[in-house]
């Protein structure tokens, strides 16, 4: 479990915690500066729970105990500008400059946090699978579906047999025809989308390798996939329209495409040139 971003770890893990653990996690999220100076007994009292429950939460999050959690949480506070670790929510009465600033800052933070929690061993495993794949299928629904379409567009440029399916019925048909030489990339922020999990079940039965792009922390999708690439964002209120999460997903797709292209450059350069020439012909000529 990554420990560099304790605050984000707690937020991303929140939904899978027990009720009593959620009370403690919520208090830490709302009062990080206070918690790092607080004895474990005081935190337990504030949350109307016990010290063993606090310790259990720490271990669930991947820390040896309360002291280690506080150490990493304090490091987050020290590294964060003005102690601000959350994404900035957009309020109904914000003016245009405020909204421009918040959206931009949140998108930048989504990229920075996603790169910061990158597991390079998993990234390299994903790249190896994509390099060797006979066929690559990208699956996503809703906003994640548009990320899947973007991934298809990129990999087609390097002569990879790539498809993107965003309709659940077509996903099932496509998935059923995969083989052990193929790779399926599942894109889902929550990792709990029913249609995606149903498609995953079919892909697993074909023997194809699987990669997930999903939020940090355990979820149903990441537990089923061979390789997991995590991203970080915070969707709430007006930003619930999958803004920063989409940016994090696109960042991972761009990273995968760039590394695969770098590895295969000598072989795929003619295809890159050919696709670029074909694209230019589609542009309107100025008279």
PDB file of C-alpha atoms in Angstrom:
ATOM      1  CA  UNK A   1       0.000   0.000   0.000  1.00  0.00           C
ATOM      2  CA  UNK A   2       1.402   3.372  -0.998  1.00  0.00           C
ATOM      3  CA  UNK A   3       2.086   5.616   1.990  1.00  0.00           C
ATOM      4  CA  UNK A   4       3.301   8.850   0.390  1.00  0.00           C
ATOM      5  CA  UNK A   5      -0.152  10.418   0.243  1.00  0.00           C
ATOM      6  CA  UNK A   6      -1.876   9.464   3.468  1.00  0.00           C
ATOM      7  CA  UNK A   7      -4.671  12.024   3.117  1.00  0.00           C
ATOM      8  CA  UNK A   8      -5.597  10.822  -0.375  1.00  0.00           C
ATOM      9  CA  UNK A   9      -5.297   7.208   0.740  1.00  0.00           C
ATOM     10  CA  UNK A  10      -7.900   7.808   3.448  1.00  0.00           C
ATOM     11  CA  UNK A  11     -10.290   9.614   1.085  1.00  0.00           C
ATOM     12  CA  UNK A  12     -10.013   7.023  -1.687  1.00  0.00           C
ATOM     13  CA  UNK A  13     -10.446   4.127   0.767  1.00  0.00           C
ATOM     14  CA  UNK A  14     -13.418   5.665   2.586  1.00  0.00           C
ATOM     15  CA  UNK A  15     -16.235   3.727   0.879  1.00  0.00           C
ATOM     16  CA  UNK A  16     -14.792   0.304   1.706  1.00  0.00           C
ATOM     17  CA  UNK A  17     -14.389   1.010   5.440  1.00  0.00           C
ATOM     18  CA  UNK A  18     -16.665  -0.254   8.205  1.00  0.00           C
ATOM     19  CA  UNK A  19     -19.152   2.168   9.802  1.00  0.00           C
ATOM     20  CA  UNK A  20     -16.948   2.800  12.844  1.00  0.00           C
ATOM     21  CA  UNK A  21     -13.847   3.177  10.675  1.00  0.00           C
ATOM     22  CA  UNK A  22     -15.686   5.681   8.477  1.00  0.00           C
ATOM     23  CA  UNK A  23     -16.375   7.890  11.516  1.00  0.00           C
ATOM     24  CA  UNK A  24     -12.671   8.020  12.285  1.00  0.00           C
ATOM     25  CA  UNK A  25     -11.682   8.525   8.653  1.00  0.00           C
ATOM     26  CA  UNK A  26     -14.206  11.375   8.256  1.00  0.00           C
ATOM     27  CA  UNK A  27     -12.799  13.109  11.322  1.00  0.00           C
ATOM     28  CA  UNK A  28      -9.240  12.782  10.009  1.00  0.00           C
ATOM     29  CA  UNK A  29     -10.255  14.099   6.576  1.00  0.00           C
ATOM     30  CA  UNK A  30     -11.987  17.113   8.140  1.00  0.00           C
ATOM     31  CA  UNK A  31      -9.322  17.832  10.775  1.00  0.00           C
ATOM     32  CA  UNK A  32      -5.889  16.634   9.563  1.00  0.00           C
ATOM     33  CA  UNK A  33      -3.917  19.401  11.297  1.00  0.00           C
ATOM     34  CA  UNK A  34      -5.605  18.622  14.596  1.00  0.00           C
ATOM     35  CA  UNK A  35      -5.266  14.837  14.348  1.00  0.00           C
ATOM     36  CA  UNK A  36      -1.467  14.797  13.883  1.00  0.00           C
ATOM     37  CA  UNK A  37      -1.129  16.418  17.345  1.00  0.00           C
ATOM     38  CA  UNK A  38      -3.787  14.247  18.987  1.00  0.00           C
ATOM     39  CA  UNK A  39      -3.179  11.135  21.143  1.00  0.00           C
ATOM     40  CA  UNK A  40      -4.935   8.012  19.905  1.00  0.00           C
ATOM     41  CA  UNK A  41      -7.201   8.001  22.964  1.00  0.00           C
ATOM     42  CA  UNK A  42      -8.443  11.518  22.195  1.00  0.00           C
ATOM     43  CA  UNK A  43      -9.205  10.584  18.582  1.00  0.00           C
ATOM     44  CA  UNK A  44     -11.112   7.516  19.738  1.00  0.00           C
ATOM     45  CA  UNK A  45     -13.151   9.652  22.168  1.00  0.00           C
ATOM     46  CA  UNK A  46     -13.895  12.288  19.504  1.00  0.00           C
ATOM     47  CA  UNK A  47     -15.219   9.568  17.203  1.00  0.00           C
ATOM     48  CA  UNK A  48     -17.068   7.694  19.956  1.00  0.00           C
ATOM     49  CA  UNK A  49     -15.107   4.521  19.313  1.00  0.00           C
ATOM     50  CA  UNK A  50     -12.194   2.569  20.807  1.00  0.00           C
ATOM     51  CA  UNK A  51      -8.408   2.657  20.418  1.00  0.00           C
ATOM     52  CA  UNK A  52      -8.368  -0.857  18.846  1.00  0.00           C
ATOM     53  CA  UNK A  53     -10.775   0.409  16.167  1.00  0.00           C
ATOM     54  CA  UNK A  54      -8.406   3.303  15.375  1.00  0.00           C
ATOM     55  CA  UNK A  55      -5.526   0.854  15.097  1.00  0.00           C
ATOM     56  CA  UNK A  56      -7.613  -1.405  12.863  1.00  0.00           C
ATOM     57  CA  UNK A  57      -8.317   1.534  10.542  1.00  0.00           C
ATOM     58  CA  UNK A  58      -4.593   2.304  10.340  1.00  0.00           C
ATOM     59  CA  UNK A  59      -3.795  -1.285   9.387  1.00  0.00           C
ATOM     60  CA  UNK A  60      -6.638  -1.358   6.846  1.00  0.00           C
ATOM     61  CA  UNK A  61      -5.045   1.688   5.200  1.00  0.00           C
ATOM     62  CA  UNK A  62      -1.647  -0.043   5.117  1.00  0.00           C
ATOM     63  CA  UNK A  63       0.078   1.537   8.124  1.00  0.00           C
ATOM     64  CA  UNK A  64       1.669  -0.282  11.047  1.00  0.00           C
ATOM     65  CA  UNK A  65      -0.257   1.803  13.562  1.00  0.00           C
ATOM     66  CA  UNK A  66      -1.512   5.231  14.580  1.00  0.00           C
ATOM     67  CA  UNK A  67       1.954   6.774  14.907  1.00  0.00           C
ATOM     68  CA  UNK A  68       2.908   5.852  11.357  1.00  0.00           C
ATOM     69  CA  UNK A  69      -0.382   7.153   9.976  1.00  0.00           C
ATOM     70  CA  UNK A  70       0.182  10.482  11.756  1.00  0.00           C
ATOM     71  CA  UNK A  71       3.746  10.638  10.442  1.00  0.00           C
ATOM     72  CA  UNK A  72       2.618  10.316   6.834  1.00  0.00           C
ATOM     73  CA  UNK A  73      -0.368  12.604   7.392  1.00  0.00           C
ATOM     74  CA  UNK A  74       1.948  15.269   8.826  1.00  0.00           C
ATOM     75  CA  UNK A  75       4.231  14.882   5.792  1.00  0.00           C
ATOM     76  CA  UNK A  76       1.197  15.572   3.569  1.00  0.00           C
ATOM     77  CA  UNK A  77       0.435  18.733   5.534  1.00  0.00           C
ATOM     78  CA  UNK A  78       4.045  19.927   5.287  1.00  0.00           C
ATOM     79  CA  UNK A  79       4.169  19.325   1.528  1.00  0.00           C
ATOM     80  CA  UNK A  80       0.793  20.878   0.776  1.00  0.00           C
ATOM     81  CA  UNK A  81       0.647  24.579   0.063  1.00  0.00           C
ATOM     82  CA  UNK A  82      -1.032  26.381   2.976  1.00  0.00           C
ATOM     83  CA  UNK A  83      -2.038  22.986   4.358  1.00  0.00           C
ATOM     84  CA  UNK A  84      -4.637  22.661   1.560  1.00  0.00           C
ATOM     85  CA  UNK A  85      -4.877  19.017   0.503  1.00  0.00           C
ATOM     86  CA  UNK A  86      -8.423  18.791  -0.842  1.00  0.00           C
ATOM     87  CA  UNK A  87      -9.621  19.557  -4.320  1.00  0.00           C
ATOM     88  CA  UNK A  88     -11.473  22.868  -4.524  1.00  0.00           C
ATOM     89  CA  UNK A  89     -15.211  22.565  -4.971  1.00  0.00           C
ATOM     90  CA  UNK A  90     -17.115  24.911  -7.253  1.00  0.00           C
ATOM     91  CA  UNK A  91     -19.855  26.895  -5.573  1.00  0.00           C
ATOM     92  CA  UNK A  92     -23.039  28.176  -7.273  1.00  0.00           C
ATOM     93  CA  UNK A  93     -22.091  31.828  -6.705  1.00  0.00           C
ATOM     94  CA  UNK A  94     -18.469  31.617  -7.875  1.00  0.00           C
ATOM     95  CA  UNK A  95     -17.581  34.096 -10.598  1.00  0.00           C
ATOM     96  CA  UNK A  96     -15.951  33.078 -13.878  1.00  0.00           C
ATOM     97  CA  UNK A  97     -12.315  33.744 -12.828  1.00  0.00           C
ATOM     98  CA  UNK A  98     -12.842  31.694  -9.641  1.00  0.00           C
ATOM     99  CA  UNK A  99     -14.308  28.763 -11.575  1.00  0.00           C
ATOM    100  CA  UNK A 100     -11.527  28.909 -14.194  1.00  0.00           C
ATOM    101  CA  UNK A 101      -8.934  28.851 -11.404  1.00  0.00           C
ATOM    102  CA  UNK A 102     -10.575  25.979  -9.500  1.00  0.00           C
ATOM    103  CA  UNK A 103     -11.157  23.762 -12.540  1.00  0.00           C
ATOM    104  CA  UNK A 104      -7.587  24.302 -13.740  1.00  0.00           C
ATOM    105  CA  UNK A 105      -6.091  23.685 -10.311  1.00  0.00           C
ATOM    106  CA  UNK A 106      -8.153  20.542  -9.770  1.00  0.00           C
ATOM    107  CA  UNK A 107      -7.130  19.115 -13.145  1.00  0.00           C
ATOM    108  CA  UNK A 108      -3.469  19.814 -12.452  1.00  0.00           C
ATOM    109  CA  UNK A 109      -3.803  18.222  -9.008  1.00  0.00           C
ATOM    110  CA  UNK A 110      -5.466  15.123 -10.513  1.00  0.00           C
ATOM    111  CA  UNK A 111      -2.489  14.615 -12.845  1.00  0.00           C
ATOM    112  CA  UNK A 112       0.102  15.296 -10.137  1.00  0.00           C
ATOM    113  CA  UNK A 113      -1.554  12.959  -7.632  1.00  0.00           C
ATOM    114  CA  UNK A 114      -2.049  10.215 -10.216  1.00  0.00           C
ATOM    115  CA  UNK A 115       1.625  10.324 -11.195  1.00  0.00           C
ATOM    116  CA  UNK A 116       2.677  10.471  -7.548  1.00  0.00           C
ATOM    117  CA  UNK A 117       0.924   7.204  -6.662  1.00  0.00           C
ATOM    118  CA  UNK A 118       2.077   5.450  -9.848  1.00  0.00           C
ATOM    119  CA  UNK A 119       3.278   1.887  -9.263  1.00  0.00           C
ATOM    120  CA  UNK A 120       6.035   1.541 -11.878  1.00  0.00           C
ATOM    121  CA  UNK A 121       6.209  -2.238 -11.559  1.00  0.00           C
ATOM    122  CA  UNK A 122       2.508  -2.461 -12.468  1.00  0.00           C
ATOM    123  CA  UNK A 123       2.975   0.146 -15.203  1.00  0.00           C
ATOM    124  CA  UNK A 124       5.757  -1.915 -16.786  1.00  0.00           C
ATOM    125  CA  UNK A 125       3.645  -5.074 -16.577  1.00  0.00           C
ATOM    126  CA  UNK A 126       0.823  -3.278 -18.365  1.00  0.00           C
ATOM    127  CA  UNK A 127       3.187  -2.032 -21.067  1.00  0.00           C
ATOM    128  CA  UNK A 128       4.578  -5.526 -21.658  1.00  0.00           C
ATOM    129  CA  UNK A 129       1.075  -6.917 -22.083  1.00  0.00           C
ATOM    130  CA  UNK A 130       0.134  -4.161 -24.547  1.00  0.00           C
ATOM    131  CA  UNK A 131       3.355  -4.533 -26.535  1.00  0.00           C
ATOM    132  CA  UNK A 132       2.784  -8.270 -27.037  1.00  0.00           C
ATOM    133  CA  UNK A 133      -0.994  -8.130 -27.480  1.00  0.00           C
ATOM    134  CA  UNK A 134      -2.516  -9.432 -30.687  1.00  0.00           C
ATOM    135  CA  UNK A 135      -5.593  -7.321 -29.995  1.00  0.00           C
ATOM    136  CA  UNK A 136      -6.434  -4.673 -27.392  1.00  0.00           C
ATOM    137  CA  UNK A 137      -9.995  -3.983 -26.251  1.00  0.00           C
ATOM    138  CA  UNK A 138     -10.807  -0.862 -24.235  1.00  0.00           C
ATOM    139  CA  UNK A 139     -13.977  -0.973 -22.145  1.00  0.00           C
ATOM    140  CA  UNK A 140     -15.740   1.886 -20.376  1.00  0.00           C
ATOM    141  CA  UNK A 141     -19.238   3.269 -19.924  1.00  0.00           C
ATOM    142  CA  UNK A 142     -20.413   6.842 -19.455  1.00  0.00           C
ATOM    143  CA  UNK A 143     -17.542   9.320 -19.192  1.00  0.00           C
ATOM    144  CA  UNK A 144     -15.039   6.477 -18.917  1.00  0.00           C
ATOM    145  CA  UNK A 145     -16.301   5.322 -22.291  1.00  0.00           C
ATOM    146  CA  UNK A 146     -14.991   8.493 -23.913  1.00  0.00           C
ATOM    147  CA  UNK A 147     -11.567   7.749 -22.413  1.00  0.00           C
ATOM    148  CA  UNK A 148     -11.780   4.253 -23.955  1.00  0.00           C
ATOM    149  CA  UNK A 149     -12.524   5.826 -27.355  1.00  0.00           C
ATOM    150  CA  UNK A 150      -9.522   8.127 -26.971  1.00  0.00           C
ATOM    151  CA  UNK A 151      -7.324   5.108 -26.175  1.00  0.00           C
ATOM    152  CA  UNK A 152      -8.574   3.283 -29.262  1.00  0.00           C
ATOM    153  CA  UNK A 153      -7.803   6.313 -31.425  1.00  0.00           C
ATOM    154  CA  UNK A 154      -4.236   6.439 -30.140  1.00  0.00           C
ATOM    155  CA  UNK A 155      -3.390   2.745 -30.470  1.00  0.00           C
ATOM    156  CA  UNK A 156      -4.848   2.505 -33.963  1.00  0.00           C
ATOM    157  CA  UNK A 157      -2.207   5.032 -35.030  1.00  0.00           C
ATOM    158  CA  UNK A 158       0.547   2.509 -34.312  1.00  0.00           C
ATOM    159  CA  UNK A 159      -1.129  -0.360 -36.173  1.00  0.00           C
ATOM    160  CA  UNK A 160      -2.365  -2.105 -33.060  1.00  0.00           C
ATOM    161  CA  UNK A 161      -5.635  -3.969 -33.525  1.00  0.00           C
ATOM    162  CA  UNK A 162      -7.592  -1.875 -31.030  1.00  0.00           C
ATOM    163  CA  UNK A 163     -11.303  -1.541 -30.348  1.00  0.00           C
ATOM    164  CA  UNK A 164     -13.316   0.493 -27.874  1.00  0.00           C
ATOM    165  CA  UNK A 165     -16.781  -0.543 -26.779  1.00  0.00           C
ATOM    166  CA  UNK A 166     -18.968   1.754 -24.677  1.00  0.00           C
ATOM    167  CA  UNK A 167     -22.312  -0.006 -25.214  1.00  0.00           C
ATOM    168  CA  UNK A 168     -22.764  -2.791 -22.605  1.00  0.00           C
ATOM    169  CA  UNK A 169     -24.412  -5.154 -25.118  1.00  0.00           C
ATOM    170  CA  UNK A 170     -21.613  -4.728 -27.656  1.00  0.00           C
ATOM    171  CA  UNK A 171     -19.072  -5.145 -24.869  1.00  0.00           C
ATOM    172  CA  UNK A 172     -20.397  -8.619 -24.127  1.00  0.00           C
ATOM    173  CA  UNK A 173     -20.274  -9.639 -27.797  1.00  0.00           C
ATOM    174  CA  UNK A 174     -16.739  -8.317 -28.252  1.00  0.00           C
ATOM    175  CA  UNK A 175     -15.475  -9.785 -24.985  1.00  0.00           C
ATOM    176  CA  UNK A 176     -16.732 -13.265 -25.804  1.00  0.00           C
ATOM    177  CA  UNK A 177     -14.450 -13.387 -28.860  1.00  0.00           C
ATOM    178  CA  UNK A 178     -11.199 -12.580 -27.094  1.00  0.00           C
ATOM    179  CA  UNK A 179      -8.337 -15.067 -26.727  1.00  0.00           C
ATOM    180  CA  UNK A 180      -5.316 -15.657 -24.512  1.00  0.00           C
ATOM    181  CA  UNK A 181      -3.217 -13.509 -26.874  1.00  0.00           C
ATOM    182  CA  UNK A 182      -5.417 -10.459 -26.282  1.00  0.00           C
ATOM    183  CA  UNK A 183      -5.572  -7.740 -23.638  1.00  0.00           C
ATOM    184  CA  UNK A 184      -8.663  -6.033 -22.228  1.00  0.00           C
ATOM    185  CA  UNK A 185      -8.294  -2.627 -20.580  1.00  0.00           C
ATOM    186  CA  UNK A 186     -11.139  -1.716 -18.233  1.00  0.00           C
ATOM    187  CA  UNK A 187     -11.644   1.961 -17.398  1.00  0.00           C
ATOM    188  CA  UNK A 188     -13.890   2.791 -14.441  1.00  0.00           C
ATOM    189  CA  UNK A 189     -13.414   5.442 -11.771  1.00  0.00           C
ATOM    190  CA  UNK A 190     -15.325   3.598  -9.047  1.00  0.00           C
ATOM    191  CA  UNK A 191     -14.405   0.100 -10.153  1.00  0.00           C
ATOM    192  CA  UNK A 192     -17.945  -0.938  -9.251  1.00  0.00           C
ATOM    193  CA  UNK A 193     -19.864  -0.321 -12.504  1.00  0.00           C
ATOM    194  CA  UNK A 194     -22.118  -3.331 -13.005  1.00  0.00           C
ATOM    195  CA  UNK A 195     -21.829  -3.441 -16.813  1.00  0.00           C
ATOM    196  CA  UNK A 196     -18.028  -3.353 -16.632  1.00  0.00           C
ATOM    197  CA  UNK A 197     -17.897  -6.137 -14.045  1.00  0.00           C
ATOM    198  CA  UNK A 198     -20.204  -8.307 -16.150  1.00  0.00           C
ATOM    199  CA  UNK A 199     -17.936  -7.791 -19.176  1.00  0.00           C
ATOM    200  CA  UNK A 200     -14.922  -8.610 -16.999  1.00  0.00           C
ATOM    201  CA  UNK A 201     -16.444 -11.981 -16.104  1.00  0.00           C
ATOM    202  CA  UNK A 202     -16.721 -12.847 -19.794  1.00  0.00           C
ATOM    203  CA  UNK A 203     -13.182 -11.682 -20.600  1.00  0.00           C
ATOM    204  CA  UNK A 204     -11.740 -13.770 -17.749  1.00  0.00           C
ATOM    205  CA  UNK A 205     -13.391 -16.879 -19.186  1.00  0.00           C
ATOM    206  CA  UNK A 206     -11.519 -16.375 -22.487  1.00  0.00           C
ATOM    207  CA  UNK A 207      -8.064 -16.338 -20.887  1.00  0.00           C
ATOM    208  CA  UNK A 208      -7.276 -12.799 -22.093  1.00  0.00           C
ATOM    209  CA  UNK A 209      -5.078 -10.605 -19.879  1.00  0.00           C
ATOM    210  CA  UNK A 210      -6.769  -7.734 -18.057  1.00  0.00           C
ATOM    211  CA  UNK A 211      -5.692  -4.227 -17.023  1.00  0.00           C
ATOM    212  CA  UNK A 212      -7.722  -1.802 -14.937  1.00  0.00           C
ATOM    213  CA  UNK A 213      -7.572   1.987 -14.771  1.00  0.00           C
ATOM    214  CA  UNK A 214      -9.491   2.881 -11.639  1.00  0.00           C
ATOM    215  CA  UNK A 215      -9.341   4.914  -8.443  1.00  0.00           C
ATOM    216  CA  UNK A 216      -6.839   4.210  -5.695  1.00  0.00           C
ATOM    217  CA  UNK A 217      -7.902   1.549  -3.216  1.00  0.00           C
ATOM    218  CA  UNK A 218      -9.558  -1.844  -3.345  1.00  0.00           C
ATOM    219  CA  UNK A 219     -12.649  -2.244  -5.482  1.00  0.00           C
ATOM    220  CA  UNK A 220     -14.331  -5.102  -7.328  1.00  0.00           C
ATOM    221  CA  UNK A 221     -12.641  -4.320 -10.647  1.00  0.00           C
ATOM    222  CA  UNK A 222      -9.090  -4.069  -9.308  1.00  0.00           C
ATOM    223  CA  UNK A 223      -9.503  -7.327  -7.400  1.00  0.00           C
ATOM    224  CA  UNK A 224     -10.399  -9.140 -10.632  1.00  0.00           C
ATOM    225  CA  UNK A 225      -7.727  -7.654 -12.928  1.00  0.00           C
ATOM    226  CA  UNK A 226      -4.231  -8.982 -13.605  1.00  0.00           C
ATOM    227  CA  UNK A 227      -2.672  -5.494 -13.581  1.00  0.00           C
ATOM    228  CA  UNK A 228      -3.997  -2.370 -11.865  1.00  0.00           C
ATOM    229  CA  UNK A 229      -3.162   1.252 -12.626  1.00  0.00           C
ATOM    230  CA  UNK A 230      -4.612   3.660 -10.109  1.00  0.00           C
ATOM    231  CA  UNK A 231      -5.533   7.302 -10.449  1.00  0.00           C
ATOM    232  CA  UNK A 232      -6.609   9.901  -7.913  1.00  0.00           C
ATOM    233  CA  UNK A 233      -9.287  12.569  -8.057  1.00  0.00           C
ATOM    234  CA  UNK A 234     -12.111  13.899  -5.934  1.00  0.00           C
ATOM    235  CA  UNK A 235     -15.575  14.152  -7.466  1.00  0.00           C
ATOM    236  CA  UNK A 236     -18.198  16.050  -5.490  1.00  0.00           C
ATOM    237  CA  UNK A 237     -21.061  18.521  -5.947  1.00  0.00           C
ATOM    238  CA  UNK A 238     -20.725  20.380  -9.277  1.00  0.00           C
ATOM    239  CA  UNK A 239     -17.530  18.464 -10.089  1.00  0.00           C
ATOM    240  CA  UNK A 240     -19.407  15.163  -9.923  1.00  0.00           C
ATOM    241  CA  UNK A 241     -19.534  15.267 -13.726  1.00  0.00           C
ATOM    242  CA  UNK A 242     -16.329  13.195 -13.826  1.00  0.00           C
ATOM    243  CA  UNK A 243     -14.046  16.170 -14.432  1.00  0.00           C
ATOM    244  CA  UNK A 244     -10.774  15.530 -12.627  1.00  0.00           C
ATOM    245  CA  UNK A 245     -11.245  11.737 -12.708  1.00  0.00           C
ATOM    246  CA  UNK A 246     -11.432  11.868 -16.519  1.00  0.00           C
ATOM    247  CA  UNK A 247      -8.194  13.869 -16.583  1.00  0.00           C
ATOM    248  CA  UNK A 248      -6.484  11.240 -14.423  1.00  0.00           C
ATOM    249  CA  UNK A 249      -7.681   8.430 -16.682  1.00  0.00           C
ATOM    250  CA  UNK A 250      -6.551  10.255 -19.822  1.00  0.00           C
ATOM    251  CA  UNK A 251      -3.155  10.839 -18.224  1.00  0.00           C
ATOM    252  CA  UNK A 252      -2.676   7.094 -17.691  1.00  0.00           C
ATOM    253  CA  UNK A 253      -3.791   6.325 -21.263  1.00  0.00           C
ATOM    254  CA  UNK A 254      -1.303   8.872 -22.619  1.00  0.00           C
ATOM    255  CA  UNK A 255       1.481   7.385 -20.494  1.00  0.00           C
ATOM    256  CA  UNK A 256       0.730   3.840 -21.683  1.00  0.00           C
ATOM    257  CA  UNK A 257       0.552   4.908 -25.324  1.00  0.00           C
ATOM    258  CA  UNK A 258       3.793   6.891 -25.115  1.00  0.00           C
ATOM    259  CA  UNK A 259       5.771   4.065 -23.498  1.00  0.00           C
ATOM    260  CA  UNK A 260       4.426   1.443 -25.919  1.00  0.00           C
ATOM    261  CA  UNK A 261       5.231   3.726 -28.859  1.00  0.00           C
ATOM    262  CA  UNK A 262       8.740   4.305 -27.502  1.00  0.00           C
ATOM    263  CA  UNK A 263       9.332   0.553 -27.098  1.00  0.00           C
ATOM    264  CA  UNK A 264       8.087  -0.268 -30.601  1.00  0.00           C
ATOM    265  CA  UNK A 265       9.239   2.915 -32.351  1.00  0.00           C
ATOM    266  CA  UNK A 266      11.439   1.346 -35.031  1.00  0.00           C
ATOM    267  CA  UNK A 267       8.696  -1.074 -36.009  1.00  0.00           C
ATOM    268  CA  UNK A 268       5.744   1.296 -35.884  1.00  0.00           C
ATOM    269  CA  UNK A 269       7.286   4.516 -37.275  1.00  0.00           C
ATOM    270  CA  UNK A 270       5.977   3.801 -40.826  1.00  0.00           C
ATOM    271  CA  UNK A 271       2.460   3.417 -39.410  1.00  0.00           C
ATOM    272  CA  UNK A 272       2.771   6.650 -37.430  1.00  0.00           C
ATOM    273  CA  UNK A 273       3.887   8.489 -40.566  1.00  0.00           C
ATOM    274  CA  UNK A 274       1.115   6.918 -42.611  1.00  0.00           C
ATOM    275  CA  UNK A 275      -1.611   7.764 -40.093  1.00  0.00           C
ATOM    276  CA  UNK A 276      -0.322  11.326 -39.784  1.00  0.00           C
ATOM    277  CA  UNK A 277      -0.385  11.769 -43.567  1.00  0.00           C
ATOM    278  CA  UNK A 278      -3.895  10.340 -43.783  1.00  0.00           C
ATOM    279  CA  UNK A 279      -5.093  12.672 -41.016  1.00  0.00           C
ATOM    280  CA  UNK A 280      -3.629  15.713 -42.757  1.00  0.00           C
ATOM    281  CA  UNK A 281      -5.566  14.891 -45.937  1.00  0.00           C
ATOM    282  CA  UNK A 282      -8.787  15.165 -43.962  1.00  0.00           C
ATOM    283  CA  UNK A 283      -8.083  18.775 -43.019  1.00  0.00           C
ATOM    284  CA  UNK A 284      -9.692  21.552 -45.057  1.00  0.00           C
ATOM    285  CA  UNK A 285      -7.249  23.346 -47.290  1.00  0.00           C
ATOM    286  CA  UNK A 286      -7.199  27.136 -47.052  1.00  0.00           C
ATOM    287  CA  UNK A 287      -7.742  28.875 -50.398  1.00  0.00           C
TER     288      UNK A 287
END
